[in-house]
mmCIF file of C-alpha atoms in Angstrom:
data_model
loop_
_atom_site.group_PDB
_atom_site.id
_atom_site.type_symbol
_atom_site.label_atom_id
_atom_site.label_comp_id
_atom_site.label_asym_id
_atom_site.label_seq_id
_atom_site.Cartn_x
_atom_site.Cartn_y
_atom_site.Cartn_z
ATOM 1 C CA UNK N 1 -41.641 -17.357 -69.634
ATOM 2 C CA UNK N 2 -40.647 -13.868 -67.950
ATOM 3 C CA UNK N 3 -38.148 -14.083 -65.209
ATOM 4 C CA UNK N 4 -39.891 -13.568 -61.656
ATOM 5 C CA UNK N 5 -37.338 -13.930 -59.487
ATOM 6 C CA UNK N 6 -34.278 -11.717 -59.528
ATOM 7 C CA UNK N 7 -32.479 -12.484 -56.410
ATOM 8 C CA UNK N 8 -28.879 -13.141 -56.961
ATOM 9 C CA UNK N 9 -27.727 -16.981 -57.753
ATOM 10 C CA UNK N 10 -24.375 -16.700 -56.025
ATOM 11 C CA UNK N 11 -23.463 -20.380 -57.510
ATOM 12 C CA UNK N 12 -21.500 -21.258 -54.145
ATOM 13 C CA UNK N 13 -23.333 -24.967 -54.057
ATOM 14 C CA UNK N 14 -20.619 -27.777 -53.152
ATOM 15 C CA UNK N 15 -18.801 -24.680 -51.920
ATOM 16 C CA UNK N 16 -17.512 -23.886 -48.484
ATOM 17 C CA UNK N 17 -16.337 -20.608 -46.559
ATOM 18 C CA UNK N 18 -12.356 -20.614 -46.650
ATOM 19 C CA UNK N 19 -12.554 -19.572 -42.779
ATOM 20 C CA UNK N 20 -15.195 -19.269 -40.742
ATOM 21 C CA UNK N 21 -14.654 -15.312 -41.078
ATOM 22 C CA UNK N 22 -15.600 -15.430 -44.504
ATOM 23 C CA UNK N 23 -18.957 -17.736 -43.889
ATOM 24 C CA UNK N 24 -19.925 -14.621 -40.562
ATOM 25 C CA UNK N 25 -18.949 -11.600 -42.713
ATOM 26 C CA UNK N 26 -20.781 -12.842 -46.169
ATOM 27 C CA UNK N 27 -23.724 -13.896 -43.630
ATOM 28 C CA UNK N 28 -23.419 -10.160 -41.862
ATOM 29 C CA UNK N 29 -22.743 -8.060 -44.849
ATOM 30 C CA UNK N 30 -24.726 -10.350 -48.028
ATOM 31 C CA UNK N 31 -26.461 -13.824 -47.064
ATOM 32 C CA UNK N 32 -28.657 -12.090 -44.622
ATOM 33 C CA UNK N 33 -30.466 -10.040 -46.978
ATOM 34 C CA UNK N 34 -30.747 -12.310 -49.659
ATOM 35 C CA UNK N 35 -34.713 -12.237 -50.164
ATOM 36 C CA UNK N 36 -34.648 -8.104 -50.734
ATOM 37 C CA UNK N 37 -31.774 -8.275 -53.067
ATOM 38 C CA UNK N 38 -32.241 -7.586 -56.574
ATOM 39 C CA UNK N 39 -29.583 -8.848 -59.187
ATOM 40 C CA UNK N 40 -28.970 -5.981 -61.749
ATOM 41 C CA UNK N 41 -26.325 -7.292 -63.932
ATOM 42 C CA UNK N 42 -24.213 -10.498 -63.235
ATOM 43 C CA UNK N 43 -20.877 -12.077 -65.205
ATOM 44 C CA UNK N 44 -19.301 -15.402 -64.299
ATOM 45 C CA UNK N 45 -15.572 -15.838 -65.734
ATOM 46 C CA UNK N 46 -15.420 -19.139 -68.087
ATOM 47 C CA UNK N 47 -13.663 -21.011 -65.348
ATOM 48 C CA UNK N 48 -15.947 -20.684 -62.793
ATOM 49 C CA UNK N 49 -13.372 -19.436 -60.245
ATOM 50 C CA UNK N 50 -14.767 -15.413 -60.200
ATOM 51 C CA UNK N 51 -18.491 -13.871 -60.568
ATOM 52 C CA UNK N 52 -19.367 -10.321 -59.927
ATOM 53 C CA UNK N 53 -22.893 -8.821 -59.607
ATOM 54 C CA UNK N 54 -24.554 -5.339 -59.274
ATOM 55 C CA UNK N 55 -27.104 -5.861 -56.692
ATOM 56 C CA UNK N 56 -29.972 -3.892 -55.189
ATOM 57 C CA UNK N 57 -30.582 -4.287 -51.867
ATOM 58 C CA UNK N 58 -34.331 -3.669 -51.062
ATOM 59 C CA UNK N 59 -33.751 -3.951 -47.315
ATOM 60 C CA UNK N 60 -31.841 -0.984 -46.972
ATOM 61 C CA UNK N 61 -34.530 1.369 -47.422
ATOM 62 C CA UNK N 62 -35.899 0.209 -44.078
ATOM 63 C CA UNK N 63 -32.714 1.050 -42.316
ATOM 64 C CA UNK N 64 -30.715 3.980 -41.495
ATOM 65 C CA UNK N 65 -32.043 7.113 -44.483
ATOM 66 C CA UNK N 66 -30.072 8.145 -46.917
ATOM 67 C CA UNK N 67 -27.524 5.182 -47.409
ATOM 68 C CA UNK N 68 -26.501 3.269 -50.196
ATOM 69 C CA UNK N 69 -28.459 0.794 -51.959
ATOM 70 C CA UNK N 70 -26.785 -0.689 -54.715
ATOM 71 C CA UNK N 71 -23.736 -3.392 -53.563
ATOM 72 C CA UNK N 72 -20.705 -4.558 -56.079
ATOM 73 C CA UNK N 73 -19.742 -8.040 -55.269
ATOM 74 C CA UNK N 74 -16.978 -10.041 -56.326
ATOM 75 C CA UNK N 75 -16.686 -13.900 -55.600
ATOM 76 C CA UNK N 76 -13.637 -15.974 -55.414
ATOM 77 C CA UNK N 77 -13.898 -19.619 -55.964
ATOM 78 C CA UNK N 78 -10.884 -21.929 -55.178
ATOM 79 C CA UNK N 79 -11.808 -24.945 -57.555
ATOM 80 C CA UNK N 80 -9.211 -26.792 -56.147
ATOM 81 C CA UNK N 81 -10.321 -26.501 -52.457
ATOM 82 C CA UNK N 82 -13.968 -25.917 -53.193
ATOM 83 C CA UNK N 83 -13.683 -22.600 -50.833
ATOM 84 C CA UNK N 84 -15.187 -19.432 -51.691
ATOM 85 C CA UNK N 85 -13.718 -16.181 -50.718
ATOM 86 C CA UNK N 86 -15.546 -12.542 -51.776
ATOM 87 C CA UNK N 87 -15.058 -8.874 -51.750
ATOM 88 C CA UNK N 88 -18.116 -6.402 -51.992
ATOM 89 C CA UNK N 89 -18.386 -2.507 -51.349
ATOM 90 C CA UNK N 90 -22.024 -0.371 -50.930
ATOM 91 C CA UNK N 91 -21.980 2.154 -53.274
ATOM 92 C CA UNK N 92 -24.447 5.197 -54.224
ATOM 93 C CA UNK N 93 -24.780 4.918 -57.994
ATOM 94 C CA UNK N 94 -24.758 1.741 -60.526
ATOM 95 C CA UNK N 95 -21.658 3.287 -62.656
ATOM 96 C CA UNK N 96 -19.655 3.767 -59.340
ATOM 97 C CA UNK N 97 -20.527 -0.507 -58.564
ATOM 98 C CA UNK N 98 -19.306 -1.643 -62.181
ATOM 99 C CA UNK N 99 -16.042 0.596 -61.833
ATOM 100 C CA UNK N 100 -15.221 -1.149 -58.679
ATOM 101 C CA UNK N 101 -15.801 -4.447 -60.486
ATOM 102 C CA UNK N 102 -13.799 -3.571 -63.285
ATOM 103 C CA UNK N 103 -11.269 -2.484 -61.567
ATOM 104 C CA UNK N 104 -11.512 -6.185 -59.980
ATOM 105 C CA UNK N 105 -10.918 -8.033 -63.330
ATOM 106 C CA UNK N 106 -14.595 -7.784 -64.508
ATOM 107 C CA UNK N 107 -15.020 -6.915 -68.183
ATOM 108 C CA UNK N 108 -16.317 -3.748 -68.536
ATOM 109 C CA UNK N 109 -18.787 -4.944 -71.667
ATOM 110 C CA UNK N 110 -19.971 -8.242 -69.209
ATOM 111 C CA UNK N 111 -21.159 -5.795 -66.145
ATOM 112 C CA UNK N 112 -23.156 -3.659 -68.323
ATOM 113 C CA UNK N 113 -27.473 -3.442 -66.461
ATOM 114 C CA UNK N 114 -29.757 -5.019 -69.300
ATOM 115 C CA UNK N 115 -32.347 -2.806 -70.772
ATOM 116 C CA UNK N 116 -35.054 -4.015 -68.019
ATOM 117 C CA UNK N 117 -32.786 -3.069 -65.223
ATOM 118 C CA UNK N 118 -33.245 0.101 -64.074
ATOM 119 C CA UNK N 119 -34.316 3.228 -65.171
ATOM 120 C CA UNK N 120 -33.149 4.430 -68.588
ATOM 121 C CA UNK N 121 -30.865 7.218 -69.151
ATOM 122 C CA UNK N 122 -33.082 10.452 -70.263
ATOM 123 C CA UNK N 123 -30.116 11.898 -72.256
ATOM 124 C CA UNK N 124 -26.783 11.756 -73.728
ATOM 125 C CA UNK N 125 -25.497 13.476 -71.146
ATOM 126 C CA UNK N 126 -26.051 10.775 -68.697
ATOM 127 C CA UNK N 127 -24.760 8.487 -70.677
ATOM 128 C CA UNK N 128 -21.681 10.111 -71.238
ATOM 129 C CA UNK N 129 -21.143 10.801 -67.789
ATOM 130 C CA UNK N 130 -21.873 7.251 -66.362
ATOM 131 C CA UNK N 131 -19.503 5.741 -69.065
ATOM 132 C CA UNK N 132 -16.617 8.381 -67.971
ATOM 133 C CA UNK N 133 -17.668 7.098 -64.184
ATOM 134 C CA UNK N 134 -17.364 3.164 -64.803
ATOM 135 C CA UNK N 135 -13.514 3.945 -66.525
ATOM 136 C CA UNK N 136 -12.608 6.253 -64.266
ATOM 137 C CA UNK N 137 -13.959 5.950 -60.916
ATOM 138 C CA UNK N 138 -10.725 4.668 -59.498
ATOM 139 C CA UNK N 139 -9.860 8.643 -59.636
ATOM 140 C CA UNK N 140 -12.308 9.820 -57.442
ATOM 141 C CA UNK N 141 -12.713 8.511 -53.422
ATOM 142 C CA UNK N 142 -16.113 8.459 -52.157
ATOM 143 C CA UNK N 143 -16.849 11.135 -48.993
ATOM 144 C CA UNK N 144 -20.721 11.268 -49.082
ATOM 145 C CA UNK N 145 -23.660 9.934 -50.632
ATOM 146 C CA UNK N 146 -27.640 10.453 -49.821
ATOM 147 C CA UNK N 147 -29.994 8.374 -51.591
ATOM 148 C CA UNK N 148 -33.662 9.640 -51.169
ATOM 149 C CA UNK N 149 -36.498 6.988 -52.653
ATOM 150 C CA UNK N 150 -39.696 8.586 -51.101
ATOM 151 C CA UNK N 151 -41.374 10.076 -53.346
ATOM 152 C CA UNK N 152 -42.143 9.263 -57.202
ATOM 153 C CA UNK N 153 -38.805 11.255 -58.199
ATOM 154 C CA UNK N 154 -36.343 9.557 -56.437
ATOM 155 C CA UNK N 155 -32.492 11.690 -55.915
ATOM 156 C CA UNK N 156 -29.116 10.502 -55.039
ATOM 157 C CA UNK N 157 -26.310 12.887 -54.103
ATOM 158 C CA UNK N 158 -22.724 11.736 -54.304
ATOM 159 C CA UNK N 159 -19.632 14.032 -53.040
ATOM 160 C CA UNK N 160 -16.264 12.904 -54.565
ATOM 161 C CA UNK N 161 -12.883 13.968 -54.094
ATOM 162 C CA UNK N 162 -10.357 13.611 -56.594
ATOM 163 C CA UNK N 163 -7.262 11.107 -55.592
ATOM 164 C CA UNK N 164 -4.587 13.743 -57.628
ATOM 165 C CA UNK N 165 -4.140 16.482 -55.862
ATOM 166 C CA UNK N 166 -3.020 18.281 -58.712
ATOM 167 C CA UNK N 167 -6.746 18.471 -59.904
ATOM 168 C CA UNK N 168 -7.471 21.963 -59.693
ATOM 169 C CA UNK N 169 -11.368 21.614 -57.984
ATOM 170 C CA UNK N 170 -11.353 18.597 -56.772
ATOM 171 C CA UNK N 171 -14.210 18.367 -55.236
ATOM 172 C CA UNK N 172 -17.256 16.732 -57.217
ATOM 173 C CA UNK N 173 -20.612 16.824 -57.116
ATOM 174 C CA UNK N 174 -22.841 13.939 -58.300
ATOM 175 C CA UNK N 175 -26.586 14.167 -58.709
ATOM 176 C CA UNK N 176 -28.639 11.795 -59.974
ATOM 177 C CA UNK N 177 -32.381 12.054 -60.196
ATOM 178 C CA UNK N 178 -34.596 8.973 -61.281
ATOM 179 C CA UNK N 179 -38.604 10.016 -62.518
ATOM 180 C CA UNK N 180 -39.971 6.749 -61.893
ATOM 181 C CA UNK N 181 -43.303 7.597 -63.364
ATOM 182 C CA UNK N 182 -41.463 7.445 -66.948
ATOM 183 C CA UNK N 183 -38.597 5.370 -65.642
ATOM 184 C CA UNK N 184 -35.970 7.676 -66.969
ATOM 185 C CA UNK N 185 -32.752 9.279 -64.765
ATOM 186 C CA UNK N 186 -30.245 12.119 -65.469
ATOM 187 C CA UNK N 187 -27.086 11.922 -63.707
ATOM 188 C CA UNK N 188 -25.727 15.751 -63.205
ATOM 189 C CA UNK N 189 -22.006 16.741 -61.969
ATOM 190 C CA UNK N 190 -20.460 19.866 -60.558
ATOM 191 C CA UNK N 191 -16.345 20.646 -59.006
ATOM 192 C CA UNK N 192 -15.875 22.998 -56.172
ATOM 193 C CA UNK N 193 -12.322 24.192 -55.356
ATOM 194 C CA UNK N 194 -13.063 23.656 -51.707
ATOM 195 C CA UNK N 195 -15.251 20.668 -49.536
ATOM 196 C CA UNK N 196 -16.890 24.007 -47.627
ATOM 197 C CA UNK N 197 -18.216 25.168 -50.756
ATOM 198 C CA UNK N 198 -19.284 21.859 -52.192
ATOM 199 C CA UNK N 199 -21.346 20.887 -49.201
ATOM 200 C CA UNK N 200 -22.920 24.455 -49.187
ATOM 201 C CA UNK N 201 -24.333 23.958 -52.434
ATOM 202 C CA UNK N 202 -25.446 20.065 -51.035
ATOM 203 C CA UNK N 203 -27.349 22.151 -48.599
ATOM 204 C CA UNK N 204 -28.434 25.217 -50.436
ATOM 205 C CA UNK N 205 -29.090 24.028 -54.568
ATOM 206 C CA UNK N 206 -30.211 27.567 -54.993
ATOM 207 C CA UNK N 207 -28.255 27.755 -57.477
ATOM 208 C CA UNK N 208 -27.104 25.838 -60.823
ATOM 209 C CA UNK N 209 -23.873 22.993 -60.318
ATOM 210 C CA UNK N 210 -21.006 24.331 -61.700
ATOM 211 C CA UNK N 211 -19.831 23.120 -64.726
ATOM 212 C CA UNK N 212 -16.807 20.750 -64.207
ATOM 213 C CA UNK N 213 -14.377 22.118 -67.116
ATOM 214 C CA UNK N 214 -12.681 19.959 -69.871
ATOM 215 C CA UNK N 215 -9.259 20.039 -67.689
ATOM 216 C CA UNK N 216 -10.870 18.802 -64.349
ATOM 217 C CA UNK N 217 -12.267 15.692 -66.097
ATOM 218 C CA UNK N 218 -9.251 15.087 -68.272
ATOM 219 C CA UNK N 219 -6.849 15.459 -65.036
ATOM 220 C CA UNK N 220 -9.198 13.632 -62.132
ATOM 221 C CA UNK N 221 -6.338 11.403 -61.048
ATOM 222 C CA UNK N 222 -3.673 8.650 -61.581
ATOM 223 C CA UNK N 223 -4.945 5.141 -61.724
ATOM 224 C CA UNK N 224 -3.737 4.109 -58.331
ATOM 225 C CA UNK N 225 -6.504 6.122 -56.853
ATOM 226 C CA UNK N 226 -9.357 4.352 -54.627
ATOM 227 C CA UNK N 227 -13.033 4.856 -55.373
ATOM 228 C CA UNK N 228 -14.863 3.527 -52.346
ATOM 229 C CA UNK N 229 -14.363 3.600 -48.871
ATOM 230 C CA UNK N 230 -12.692 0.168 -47.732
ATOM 231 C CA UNK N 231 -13.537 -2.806 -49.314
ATOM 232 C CA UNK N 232 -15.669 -5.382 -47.159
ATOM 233 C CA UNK N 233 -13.969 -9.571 -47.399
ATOM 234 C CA UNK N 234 -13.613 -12.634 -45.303
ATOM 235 C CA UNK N 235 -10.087 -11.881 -45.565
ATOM 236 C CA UNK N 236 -9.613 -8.938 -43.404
ATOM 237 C CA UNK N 237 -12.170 -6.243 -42.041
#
């Protein structure tokens, strides 16, 4: 029988918050939203002790426009204690949730969104792009992101900023557009030398992005880098 109900199975029964600021912030920032949320793609670790999910968050769309609706979440379970602990970040595109989650001890192969998840990518370009996103979006740190679902093409625009500052343009560009009449998206990118000049294009798109250059993607950054704002946990705020 088809699956009906997506929402995500966090698998915290016989589990308790570690502190009480744990059980207020996953209440605040994921328990209360619960019946919008979608569950995208989903791994548990053999030992029980992490899971990490790709969610959509349907509520979001009825709050402020424009922000993120996709959240990567990573659970801690202490087995011993029976305590939970979690991290989780908001974040603009799917690729840019399953780096984060990598980057948390996820496998990359175990976050990947089933073929019924989603639109599909319309092109190998996509692909390619999104793949070079989940290994490498440690490089970049997140400055902007508008996600615009009203209408039957639906467009996200991401602005990046390399973590080297080595890089040349650092600046990037993301735009993703989604045709949900044939369920399809291509994911687009573009590097600016300056932020003025990347946000003028975010407000003019008069013009084609410009190409981001063999050398920009090959040097976008040492590993240390951070891709999202700060992280959310019941550890610290």
């Amino acid at each position: 029988m088809p699956k009906t109900d997506y929402r995500p199975d966090f698998r915290l029964d016989g589990f308790e918050s570690a502190t009480d600021t744990v059980e207020e912030a996953f209440w605040a920032h994921i328990d209360s939203d619960h019946d919008s949320m979608s569950t995208l793609a989903a791994h548990h670790s053999p030992d029980g002790r992490h899971s990490f999910y790709v969610i959509h968050n349907g509520a979001v769309t009825w709050g402020i426009p424009g922000e993120p609706r996709l959240v990567a979440l990573h659970l801690i379970r202490d087995l011993t204690t029976s305590t939970y602990d979690f991290e989780q970040a908001t974040l603009p595109l799917p690729a840019m949730a399953q780096s984060w989650l990598i980057k948390r001890g996820c496998p990359a192969e175990a976050i990947a969104l089933p073929p019924e998840m989603g639109t599909k990518p319309a092109d190998e370009t996509t692909v390619a792009l999104q793949q070079r996103l989940m290994g490498a979006g440690d490089h970049f740190a997140l400055l902007y992101s508008y996600t615009d679902d009203t209408s039957s093409t639906s467009e996200t625009t991401v602005l990046l900023r390399a973590v080297d500052e080595r890089v040349e343009r650092p600046f990037r560009v993301l735009l993703e557009r989604a045709d949900l009449d044939t369920y399809t998206h291509t994911l687009r990118e573009g590097t600016f030398e300056t932020f003025e000049a990347a946000t003028s294009w975010m407000d003019d798109r008069s013009s084609p992005l410009p190409p981001a250059t063999p050398a920009t993607v090959r040097t976008a950054g040492p590993a240390a880098g951070a891709v999202t704002p700060p992280k959310v946990s019941g550890r610290s705020r």
